[in-house]
CSV table of C-alpha atoms and ligand atoms in Angstrom, one decimal:
chain,number,residue,atom,x,y,z
A,31,MET,CA,6.4,3.0,-20.5
A,32,LEU,CA,6.1,3.2,-17.3
A,33,LEU,CA,8.9,2.5,-14.5
A,34,VAL,CA,6.9,1.0,-11.3
A,35,THR,CA,9.0,0.0,-8.2
A,36,GLY,CA,7.8,-2.3,-5.5
A,37,GLY,CA,5.3,-4.1,-8.2
A,38,ALA,CA,5.5,-7.3,-6.6
A,39,GLY,CA,3.7,-6.6,-3.7
A,40,PHE,CA,0.3,-5.6,-2.6
A,41,ILE,CA,-0.6,-2.4,-4.4
A,42,GLY,CA,2.0,-2.2,-6.6
A,43,ALA,CA,1.2,-5.6,-8.2
A,44,ASN,CA,-2.2,-4.5,-8.5
A,45,PHE,CA,-1.9,-1.5,-10.0
A,46,ILE,CA,0.5,-3.3,-12.8
A,47,LEU,CA,-2.6,-5.8,-13.5
A,48,ASP,CA,-5.0,-2.8,-13.6
A,49,TRP,CA,-2.7,-0.8,-16.0
A,50,LEU,CA,-2.3,-3.5,-18.5
A,51,ALA,CA,-6.1,-4.3,-18.3
A,52,ARG,CA,-6.8,-0.7,-19.2
A,53,SER,CA,-3.6,0.3,-21.4
A,54,ASP,CA,-0.9,-1.3,-24.0
A,55,GLU,CA,2.0,1.1,-22.9
A,56,PRO,CA,4.1,-1.2,-21.4
A,57,VAL,CA,5.6,-1.5,-17.6
A,58,LEU,CA,8.7,-2.4,-15.9
A,59,ASN,CA,8.6,-3.6,-12.7
A,60,LEU,CA,11.7,-3.1,-10.3
A,61,ASP,CA,11.1,-4.7,-7.0
A,62,LYS,CA,13.7,-6.1,-4.7
A,63,LEU,CA,11.7,-9.1,-3.7
A,64,THR,CA,11.6,-9.0,-0.1
A,65,TYR,CA,9.7,-11.1,1.9
A,66,ALA,CA,6.4,-9.0,0.9
A,67,GLY,CA,7.0,-9.2,-2.8
A,68,ASN,CA,5.9,-12.0,-4.5
A,69,LEU,CA,6.2,-13.0,-8.2
A,70,GLU,CA,2.5,-15.0,-8.0
A,71,ASN,CA,0.8,-12.0,-7.9
A,72,LEU,CA,1.7,-11.3,-11.5
A,73,ALA,CA,1.5,-14.7,-12.6
A,74,ALA,CA,-1.5,-13.7,-14.8
A,75,LEU,CA,1.4,-11.7,-16.8
A,76,GLU,CA,3.7,-14.2,-18.1
A,77,GLY,CA,4.4,-14.1,-21.9
A,78,ASP,CA,3.2,-10.8,-22.2
A,79,ALA,CA,5.3,-8.5,-23.7
A,80,ARG,CA,4.4,-5.4,-22.3
A,81,TYR,CA,5.6,-6.4,-18.8
A,82,LEU,CA,9.0,-6.2,-18.0
A,83,PHE,CA,10.3,-7.5,-14.7
A,84,ALA,CA,13.7,-6.0,-13.1
A,85,ARG,CA,14.8,-7.9,-9.8
A,86,GLY,CA,16.9,-5.2,-7.9
A,87,ASP,CA,17.0,-2.7,-5.1
A,88,VAL,CA,15.7,1.3,-5.6
A,89,CYS,CA,18.7,1.9,-3.3
A,90,ASP,CA,21.1,0.7,-6.3
A,91,ARG,CA,21.8,3.7,-8.2
A,92,ALA,CA,23.7,2.2,-11.1
A,93,LEU,CA,20.8,-0.2,-11.4
A,94,VAL,CA,18.4,2.6,-11.5
A,95,ASP,CA,20.6,4.6,-14.0
A,96,ARG,CA,20.8,2.0,-16.3
A,97,LEU,CA,16.9,0.7,-16.6
A,98,LEU,CA,16.1,4.5,-17.0
A,99,ALA,CA,18.5,5.1,-20.0
A,100,GLU,CA,17.1,1.7,-21.5
A,101,HIS,CA,13.8,1.9,-21.2
A,102,GLN,CA,13.4,5.7,-21.2
A,103,PRO,CA,10.3,5.4,-19.0
A,104,ARG,CA,7.6,8.6,-19.5
A,105,ALA,CA,6.8,8.4,-15.6
A,106,ILE,CA,8.2,6.6,-12.7
A,107,VAL,CA,5.4,5.5,-9.9
A,108,HIS,CA,7.0,4.4,-6.6
A,109,PHE,CA,5.6,2.4,-4.6
A,110,ALA,CA,8.7,0.3,-3.1
A,111,ALA,CA,9.0,0.4,0.7
A,112,GLU,CA,8.7,-1.5,3.9
A,113,SER,CA,5.3,-1.0,4.7
A,114,HIS,CA,4.3,-3.1,8.0
A,115,VAL,CA,4.0,-0.8,11.6
A,116,ASP,CA,4.4,-3.9,13.2
A,117,ARG,CA,7.6,-4.8,11.6
A,118,SER,CA,9.2,-1.3,11.7
A,119,ILE,CA,9.1,-1.5,15.6
A,120,HIS,CA,11.4,-4.4,15.9
A,121,GLY,CA,13.5,-3.6,13.4
A,122,PRO,CA,13.6,-0.1,12.1
A,123,ALA,CA,17.0,0.2,10.1
A,124,GLU,CA,15.5,-1.5,6.9
A,125,PHE,CA,12.7,1.2,6.7
A,126,LEU,CA,15.2,3.8,6.8
A,127,LYS,CA,17.2,2.3,3.9
A,128,SER,CA,14.5,1.5,1.8
A,129,ASN,CA,12.0,3.8,2.0
A,130,VAL,CA,14.4,6.7,2.8
A,131,GLU,CA,17.6,5.8,1.1
A,132,GLY,CA,15.5,4.3,-1.6
A,133,THR,CA,13.3,7.6,-2.5
A,134,PHE,CA,16.5,9.8,-2.4
A,135,THR,CA,18.1,7.5,-4.8
A,136,LEU,CA,15.4,7.5,-7.2
A,137,LEU,CA,14.6,11.0,-7.0
A,138,GLU,CA,18.3,11.4,-7.8
A,139,ALA,CA,18.5,8.9,-10.5
A,140,ALA,CA,14.9,10.5,-11.8
A,141,ARG,CA,16.5,14.5,-12.0
A,142,ALA,CA,19.5,13.3,-14.1
A,143,TYR,CA,17.7,11.4,-16.4
A,144,CYS,CA,15.0,14.4,-16.8
A,145,ALA,CA,17.9,16.6,-17.5
A,146,GLY,CA,18.8,14.7,-20.1
A,147,LEU,CA,15.8,14.4,-21.8
A,148,PRO,CA,14.2,16.8,-24.8
A,149,GLU,CA,12.3,19.4,-23.6
A,150,GLU,CA,9.0,18.0,-24.5
A,151,ARG,CA,9.6,14.6,-23.1
A,152,ARG,CA,10.9,16.6,-19.8
A,153,ALA,CA,7.9,18.5,-19.8
A,154,ALA,CA,5.4,15.7,-19.6
A,155,PHE,CA,7.5,13.2,-17.2
A,156,ARG,CA,6.3,12.6,-13.9
A,157,PHE,CA,7.6,11.2,-10.6
A,158,HIS,CA,4.8,9.7,-8.9
A,159,HIS,CA,5.5,9.1,-4.8
A,160,VAL,CA,3.1,6.6,-3.0
A,161,SER,CA,2.9,8.0,0.5
A,162,THR,CA,0.4,7.3,3.6
A,163,ASP,CA,-2.1,8.7,5.7
A,164,GLU,CA,0.2,7.8,8.7
A,165,VAL,CA,2.4,10.6,8.0
A,166,TYR,CA,-0.2,12.8,9.7
A,167,GLY,CA,0.0,11.0,13.1
A,168,ALA,CA,-3.2,10.1,15.3
A,169,LEU,CA,-6.5,12.3,15.4
A,170,LYS,CA,-8.5,12.4,18.3
A,171,PRO,CA,-12.6,11.2,17.8
A,172,GLU,CA,-13.7,15.1,17.5
A,173,ASP,CA,-10.9,16.3,15.1
A,174,ALA,CA,-11.5,17.0,11.1
A,175,PRO,CA,-10.2,14.4,8.5
A,176,PHE,CA,-6.8,14.9,7.6
A,177,THR,CA,-6.7,17.4,4.8
A,178,GLU,CA,-3.5,17.9,2.5
A,179,ALA,CA,-2.9,21.0,4.6
A,180,ALA,CA,-2.7,18.7,7.8
A,181,PRO,CA,0.6,18.9,9.7
A,182,TYR,CA,3.4,16.0,10.0
A,183,ALA,CA,3.0,14.3,13.1
A,184,PRO,CA,4.5,10.4,12.5
A,185,ASN,CA,4.5,8.6,15.3
A,186,SER,CA,5.9,4.9,14.4
A,187,PRO,CA,9.4,4.0,12.6
A,188,TYR,CA,7.2,3.0,9.3
A,189,SER,CA,5.4,6.6,9.2
A,190,ALA,CA,8.4,8.7,10.1
A,191,SER,CA,10.6,7.4,7.0
A,192,LYS,CA,7.7,7.7,4.4
A,193,ALA,CA,6.9,11.4,6.0
A,194,ALA,CA,10.9,11.4,5.8
A,195,SER,CA,10.5,10.3,1.7
A,196,ASP,CA,7.6,12.8,1.5
A,197,HIS,CA,9.6,16.1,2.2
A,198,LEU,CA,12.6,14.4,-0.2
A,199,ALA,CA,10.0,14.3,-2.9
A,200,ARG,CA,8.7,18.2,-2.4
A,201,ALA,CA,12.2,19.3,-2.0
A,202,TRP,CA,13.2,17.7,-5.1
A,203,PHE,CA,10.2,20.0,-6.9
A,204,LYS,CA,10.9,22.9,-5.4
A,205,THR,CA,14.3,23.0,-5.6
A,206,TYR,CA,15.0,20.6,-8.7
A,207,GLY,CA,11.8,21.5,-10.4
A,208,LEU,CA,11.4,17.6,-10.8
A,209,PRO,CA,7.7,17.1,-11.6
A,210,VAL,CA,6.5,15.3,-8.7
A,211,THR,CA,3.2,14.4,-7.3
A,212,VAL,CA,2.3,12.6,-4.0
A,213,SER,CA,-0.9,10.5,-2.8
A,214,HIS,CA,-1.2,9.9,0.9
A,215,CYS,CA,-3.7,7.2,0.9
A,216,SER,CA,-5.6,5.2,3.6
A,217,ASN,CA,-5.6,1.5,5.0
A,218,ASN,CA,-6.0,-0.7,1.5
A,219,TYR,CA,-7.7,-4.1,1.3
A,220,GLY,CA,-8.3,-6.6,-1.7
A,221,PRO,CA,-6.7,-9.0,-3.6
A,222,PHE,CA,-2.9,-10.4,-3.1
A,223,HIS,CA,-2.6,-8.5,0.6
A,224,PHE,CA,0.1,-10.3,2.5
A,225,PRO,CA,-1.4,-11.8,5.5
A,226,GLU,CA,0.2,-10.2,7.8
A,227,LYS,CA,-1.7,-7.0,7.5
A,228,LEU,CA,-5.3,-7.2,9.5
A,229,ILE,CA,-7.7,-7.9,7.0
A,230,PRO,CA,-6.0,-10.4,5.2
A,231,LEU,CA,-4.9,-12.0,8.5
A,232,LEU,CA,-8.2,-12.4,9.9
A,233,ILE,CA,-9.6,-14.2,7.2
A,234,VAL,CA,-6.7,-16.5,6.8
A,235,HIS,CA,-6.8,-17.3,10.5
A,236,ALA,CA,-10.0,-17.6,10.8
A,237,LEU,CA,-10.4,-20.2,8.1
A,238,ALA,CA,-7.6,-22.3,10.0
A,239,GLY,CA,-9.5,-22.4,13.4
A,240,LYS,CA,-6.9,-19.5,14.9
A,241,PRO,CA,-7.4,-16.6,17.3
A,242,LEU,CA,-8.1,-13.5,15.8
A,243,PRO,CA,-5.6,-11.2,17.6
A,244,ILE,CA,-7.1,-7.8,18.3
A,245,TYR,CA,-4.6,-5.3,19.5
A,246,GLY,CA,-5.6,-3.8,23.0
A,247,ASP,CA,-9.3,-2.6,22.9
A,248,GLY,CA,-9.9,-2.7,19.2
A,249,ALA,CA,-11.3,0.5,19.2
A,250,GLN,CA,-8.8,1.9,17.0
A,251,ILE,CA,-10.1,3.6,13.9
A,252,ARG,CA,-9.0,3.4,10.1
A,253,ASP,CA,-10.1,4.6,7.2
A,254,TRP,CA,-10.5,1.7,4.3
A,255,LEU,CA,-10.4,1.6,0.8
A,256,TYR,CA,-10.9,-1.1,-1.8
A,257,VAL,CA,-7.1,-1.6,-3.6
A,258,GLY,CA,-8.8,-0.9,-7.0
A,259,ASP,CA,-9.7,2.3,-6.3
A,260,HIS,CA,-6.2,3.4,-4.7
A,261,CYS,CA,-4.9,2.4,-8.4
A,262,ALA,CA,-7.7,4.3,-9.8
A,263,ALA,CA,-6.7,7.2,-7.8
A,264,ILE,CA,-2.9,6.9,-9.1
A,265,ARG,CA,-4.0,6.8,-13.1
A,266,ARG,CA,-6.0,9.6,-12.7
A,267,ILE,CA,-3.0,11.6,-10.9
A,268,LEU,CA,-0.7,10.4,-13.5
A,269,GLU,CA,-2.9,11.4,-16.1
A,270,ALA,CA,-4.1,15.0,-14.9
A,271,GLY,CA,-2.5,15.5,-11.5
A,272,ILE,CA,-0.2,18.8,-11.3
A,273,PRO,CA,3.5,18.4,-10.1
A,274,GLY,CA,4.2,19.6,-6.7
A,275,GLU,CA,0.4,18.9,-5.6
A,276,THR,CA,-0.4,16.0,-3.0
A,277,TYR,CA,-3.5,14.4,-3.1
A,278,ASN,CA,-5.3,12.9,-0.1
A,279,VAL,CA,-7.2,9.4,-1.2
A,280,GLY,CA,-9.8,7.7,1.0
A,281,GLY,CA,-12.7,5.6,1.0
A,282,TRP,CA,-14.9,8.0,3.3
A,283,ASN,CA,-15.0,4.8,5.5
A,284,GLU,CA,-13.9,5.1,8.8
A,285,MET,CA,-14.2,2.4,11.1
A,286,ASP,CA,-13.3,0.6,14.4
A,287,ASN,CA,-10.7,-2.6,14.3
A,288,LEU,CA,-13.4,-4.7,16.0
A,289,SER,CA,-16.3,-3.6,13.3
A,290,VAL,CA,-13.9,-4.5,10.6
A,291,THR,CA,-13.5,-7.7,12.5
A,292,ARG,CA,-17.2,-8.5,12.8
A,293,GLU,CA,-17.6,-7.6,9.5
A,294,VAL,CA,-15.0,-9.9,8.1
A,295,CYS,CA,-16.4,-12.8,10.2
A,296,ALA,CA,-20.2,-12.1,8.8
A,297,TRP,CA,-18.7,-12.4,5.2
A,298,LEU,CA,-16.9,-15.8,6.4
A,299,ASP,CA,-20.1,-16.8,7.8
A,300,ARG,CA,-22.0,-16.6,4.9
A,301,LEU,CA,-19.6,-17.3,2.3
A,302,SER,CA,-17.7,-20.4,4.4
A,303,PRO,CA,-19.4,-21.0,7.7
A,304,ARG,CA,-17.8,-22.9,10.4
A,305,ALA,CA,-18.5,-26.8,10.4
A,306,ASP,CA,-20.4,-26.1,13.6
A,307,GLY,CA,-22.4,-23.3,12.8
A,308,VAL,CA,-20.9,-20.8,15.3
A,309,SER,CA,-19.9,-17.8,14.2
A,310,TYR,CA,-15.9,-17.0,13.2
A,311,ALA,CA,-16.5,-13.9,15.6
A,312,ARG,CA,-16.0,-16.8,18.5
A,313,GLN,CA,-12.2,-16.5,17.8
A,314,ILE,CA,-11.8,-12.8,18.4
A,315,THR,CA,-8.9,-12.8,21.0
A,316,HIS,CA,-7.7,-9.6,22.5
A,317,VAL,CA,-3.8,-9.4,22.6
A,318,ALA,CA,-1.2,-6.9,23.8
A,319,ASP,CA,-1.7,-3.5,22.0
A,320,ARG,CA,0.9,-2.1,19.8
A,321,PRO,CA,3.3,0.4,21.2
A,322,GLY,CA,2.9,3.8,20.4
A,323,HIS,CA,-0.6,2.7,18.4
A,324,ASP,CA,-2.3,5.6,16.3
A,325,ARG,CA,-5.9,5.4,17.5
A,326,ARG,CA,-7.4,7.0,14.3
A,327,TYR,CA,-7.1,7.9,11.0
A,328,ALA,CA,-9.5,9.5,8.4
A,329,ILE,CA,-9.0,11.0,5.4
A,330,ASP,CA,-11.0,14.0,3.9
A,331,ALA,CA,-10.6,13.3,0.1
A,332,ARG,CA,-12.8,16.4,-1.2
A,333,LYS,CA,-9.5,17.7,-3.2
A,334,ILE,CA,-8.7,14.7,-5.4
A,335,ALA,CA,-12.5,14.9,-6.4
A,336,ARG,CA,-12.9,18.6,-7.2
A,337,ASP,CA,-9.8,18.6,-8.9
A,338,LEU,CA,-9.3,15.3,-10.6
A,339,GLY,CA,-12.9,14.1,-10.5
A,340,TRP,CA,-11.9,10.6,-8.7
A,341,ARG,CA,-14.3,8.9,-6.6
A,342,PRO,CA,-13.8,5.6,-4.6
A,343,GLU,CA,-16.5,3.2,-6.7
A,344,GLU,CA,-16.7,0.0,-4.0
A,345,THR,CA,-18.2,0.4,-0.8
A,346,PHE,CA,-16.7,-1.6,2.1
A,347,ALA,CA,-19.4,-4.1,1.9
A,348,SER,CA,-18.5,-4.8,-1.8
A,349,GLY,CA,-14.8,-4.5,-1.1
A,350,LEU,CA,-15.0,-6.9,1.5
A,351,GLU,CA,-16.9,-9.2,-0.2
A,352,LYS,CA,-14.8,-9.3,-3.1
A,353,THR,CA,-11.8,-9.7,-1.0
A,354,THR,CA,-13.4,-12.6,1.1
A,355,ARG,CA,-14.1,-14.5,-2.3
A,356,TRP,CA,-10.9,-13.9,-3.6
A,357,TYR,CA,-9.0,-15.3,-0.4
A,358,LEU,CA,-11.3,-18.3,-0.2
A,359,GLU,CA,-10.6,-19.1,-3.8
A,360,HIS,CA,-6.8,-18.6,-3.6
A,361,ALA,CA,-6.1,-21.4,-1.2
A,362,GLN,CA,-2.9,-21.7,-2.7
A,363,TRP,CA,-1.4,-18.5,-2.6
A,364,VAL,CA,-2.1,-18.2,1.2
A,365,LYS,CA,-0.4,-21.2,1.3
A,366,ASN,CA,2.6,-20.4,-0.6
A,367,ALA,CA,2.9,-16.6,1.1
A,368,GLN,CA,2.7,-18.5,4.4
A,369,SER,CA,6.4,-19.7,4.1
A,370,GLY,CA,9.1,-20.3,6.9
A,371,ALA,CA,10.0,-16.5,7.2
A,372,TYR,CA,6.6,-15.8,7.8
A,373,ARG,CA,5.6,-18.6,10.2
A,374,ALA,CA,9.1,-16.9,12.0
A,375,TRP,CA,7.1,-13.5,12.1
A,376,VAL,CA,4.1,-14.8,13.5
A,377,GLU,CA,5.9,-16.3,16.4
A,378,LYS,CA,8.1,-13.0,16.9
A,379,GLN,CA,5.0,-11.1,16.7
A,380,TYR,CA,2.2,-12.7,19.1
A,381,GLY,CA,4.5,-15.3,21.0
A,382,LYS,CA,2.2,-17.6,22.8
A,383,ALA,CA,-0.9,-15.7,22.3
A,384,LEU,CA,-1.5,-17.7,18.9
B,1869,NAD,P1,4.0,-4.5,0.3
B,1869,NAD,O1,5.2,-4.4,1.6
B,1869,NAD,O2,3.1,-5.2,0.3
B,1869,NAD,O3,5.1,-4.2,-1.1
B,1869,NAD,C1,6.5,-3.8,-1.0
B,1869,NAD,C2,7.2,-4.1,-2.4
B,1869,NAD,O4,7.8,-3.1,-2.3
B,1869,NAD,C3,7.5,-5.5,-2.0
B,1869,NAD,O5,7.3,-6.2,-3.4
B,1869,NAD,C4,8.9,-5.3,-2.0
B,1869,NAD,O6,9.6,-6.7,-2.8
B,1869,NAD,C5,9.5,-4.4,-2.7
B,1869,NAD,N1,10.5,-3.6,-2.1
B,1869,NAD,C6,10.6,-3.3,-0.8
B,1869,NAD,N2,11.7,-2.8,-0.8
B,1869,NAD,C7,12.1,-2.3,-1.3
B,1869,NAD,C8,13.7,-2.1,-2.2
B,1869,NAD,N3,14.6,-1.5,-1.5
B,1869,NAD,N4,13.7,-1.8,-3.2
B,1869,NAD,C9,13.1,-2.3,-4.2
B,1869,NAD,N5,12.0,-2.8,-3.9
B,1869,NAD,C10,11.2,-3.2,-2.6
B,1869,NAD,O7,3.5,-2.8,0.7
B,1869,NAD,P2,2.2,-2.1,-0.2
B,1869,NAD,O8,0.8,-2.4,1.0
B,1869,NAD,O9,1.6,-2.7,-1.7
B,1869,NAD,O10,2.4,-0.9,-0.1
B,1869,NAD,C11,2.9,-0.1,-1.1
B,1869,NAD,C12,3.4,1.5,-1.1
B,1869,NAD,O11,1.9,1.9,-1.0
B,1869,NAD,C13,4.3,1.5,-0.2
B,1869,NAD,O12,5.1,2.7,-0.5
B,1869,NAD,C14,3.2,1.9,1.1
B,1869,NAD,O13,3.9,3.1,2.2
B,1869,NAD,C15,1.9,2.4,0.6
B,1869,NAD,N6,0.9,2.9,1.3
B,1869,NAD,C16,0.2,1.5,1.8
B,1869,NAD,C17,-0.9,1.7,2.3
B,1869,NAD,C18,-1.3,0.0,2.6
B,1869,NAD,O14,-2.7,-0.2,2.9
B,1869,NAD,N7,-1.0,-1.1,1.9
B,1869,NAD,C19,-1.6,2.6,2.1
B,1869,NAD,C20,-1.1,3.6,1.9
B,1869,NAD,C21,0.1,3.9,1.0
B,1870,TYD,P1,-2.4,-2.8,9.8
B,1870,TYD,O1,-2.9,-3.7,8.8
B,1870,TYD,O2,-1.2,-3.5,10.2
B,1870,TYD,O3,-2.5,-1.2,9.1
B,1870,TYD,P2,-1.7,0.0,9.6
B,1870,TYD,O4,-1.0,-0.3,10.9
B,1870,TYD,O5,-1.1,0.4,8.9
B,1870,TYD,O6,-3.1,0.7,9.7
B,1870,TYD,O7,-3.2,-2.8,10.7
B,1870,TYD,C1,-4.6,-2.1,10.6
B,1870,TYD,C2,-5.2,-1.9,12.5
B,1870,TYD,O8,-5.2,-3.3,12.7
B,1870,TYD,C3,-4.0,-1.2,12.7
B,1870,TYD,O9,-4.9,-0.5,14.0
B,1870,TYD,C4,-3.7,-2.1,13.8
B,1870,TYD,C5,-4.8,-3.3,14.1
B,1870,TYD,N1,-4.3,-4.9,14.0
B,1870,TYD,C6,-4.6,-5.8,15.2
B,1870,TYD,O10,-5.6,-5.4,16.1
B,1870,TYD,N2,-4.5,-7.1,14.9
B,1870,TYD,C7,-3.4,-7.3,14.1
B,1870,TYD,O11,-3.2,-8.3,14.1
B,1870,TYD,C8,-2.8,-6.4,13.3
B,1870,TYD,C9,-2.0,-7.1,12.0
B,1870,TYD,C10,-3.2,-5.5,13.2
């Protein structure tokens, strides 16, 4: 079986659902259920004997040891992390705890577990660490996209904490021979994305008639990848990735935030037009910029294409249409995700602007 951490979050939940749609290999999901963890994401697996859930913290060594001993996974897929840059600016401590100490705890537990495995199972074991392109820092307009050899230059508390966890993963491979693989993915979007991140926030705010907050001039560039393509890349790395290797995963789809916003508005205009017939783009509002805001990320995903044969299947248009339809069809999920705690966050982040 697989031990997946953070499986109640956006990408982890998509990964588990996709995995069990393709395989009968069971999954144990270890998740602390922070504000970002939502068991509703996995409601389709209720009663499915192939899916197990353990509520807990990846920093809890005794718990991780017990789960490894009891369930004997053949791999760990480590998603659990605090993941929102803006929250890391307001309160970095949780990021250090979950992202750095949490990864350290898992690596140590995996090392001890592996040492006790018979040779054949030890050789087959994998620890896949899910990282981000943000560890490489910001690119200038003329710079080439990030390859796996790009230097680390994290600029936010979030990316610094992810960079630290990457260094631990690397060291545990080099020093202890733990069979670690690492992936650096660009911005994901798709179903179950918590509406504090750009694309779901835009959809939810547009439909609620609220302003669409664009930080600064909106010319910041990200590479966008449909979440199902990211999950496919991780499956492929688990299958054929080489221990000690890192893989950059991206959509070959660089876009500035204003263009992304206009695309989201265009899909909503088609699928659920405003009563007055005016485009949702009318709701675009420029707000204060994010401190230390990275201007551009871009991923060179040639290595994973060449070595593992992975390429994204969705275009931005096809992925965004699916995503927009999903949010339109899941109004209750959105309502439930927007708890009191979420509303308090929106007030803290955007103040009176919204
Ligand atoms: P998310 O915030 O939606 O979900 C994170 C999940 O981890 C939640 O279910 C949460 O409860 C859980 N969690 C947090 N701290 C925990 C802890 N200490 N112990 C156990 N569980 C804990 O995040 P996401 O967007 O799904 O991202 C998943 C991973 O992918 C992260 O490691 C992130 O850095 C990485 N990543 C995300 C993106 C993106 O665009 N979202 C891109 C590249 C990489
Ligand atoms: P986000 O979804 O938070 O991902 P990340 O910061 O990890 O790239 O933000 C994506 C881009 O959108 C980023 O440049 C910040 C910008 N942004 C806004 O302009 N307004 C918003 O309300 C949010 C949440 C993000």
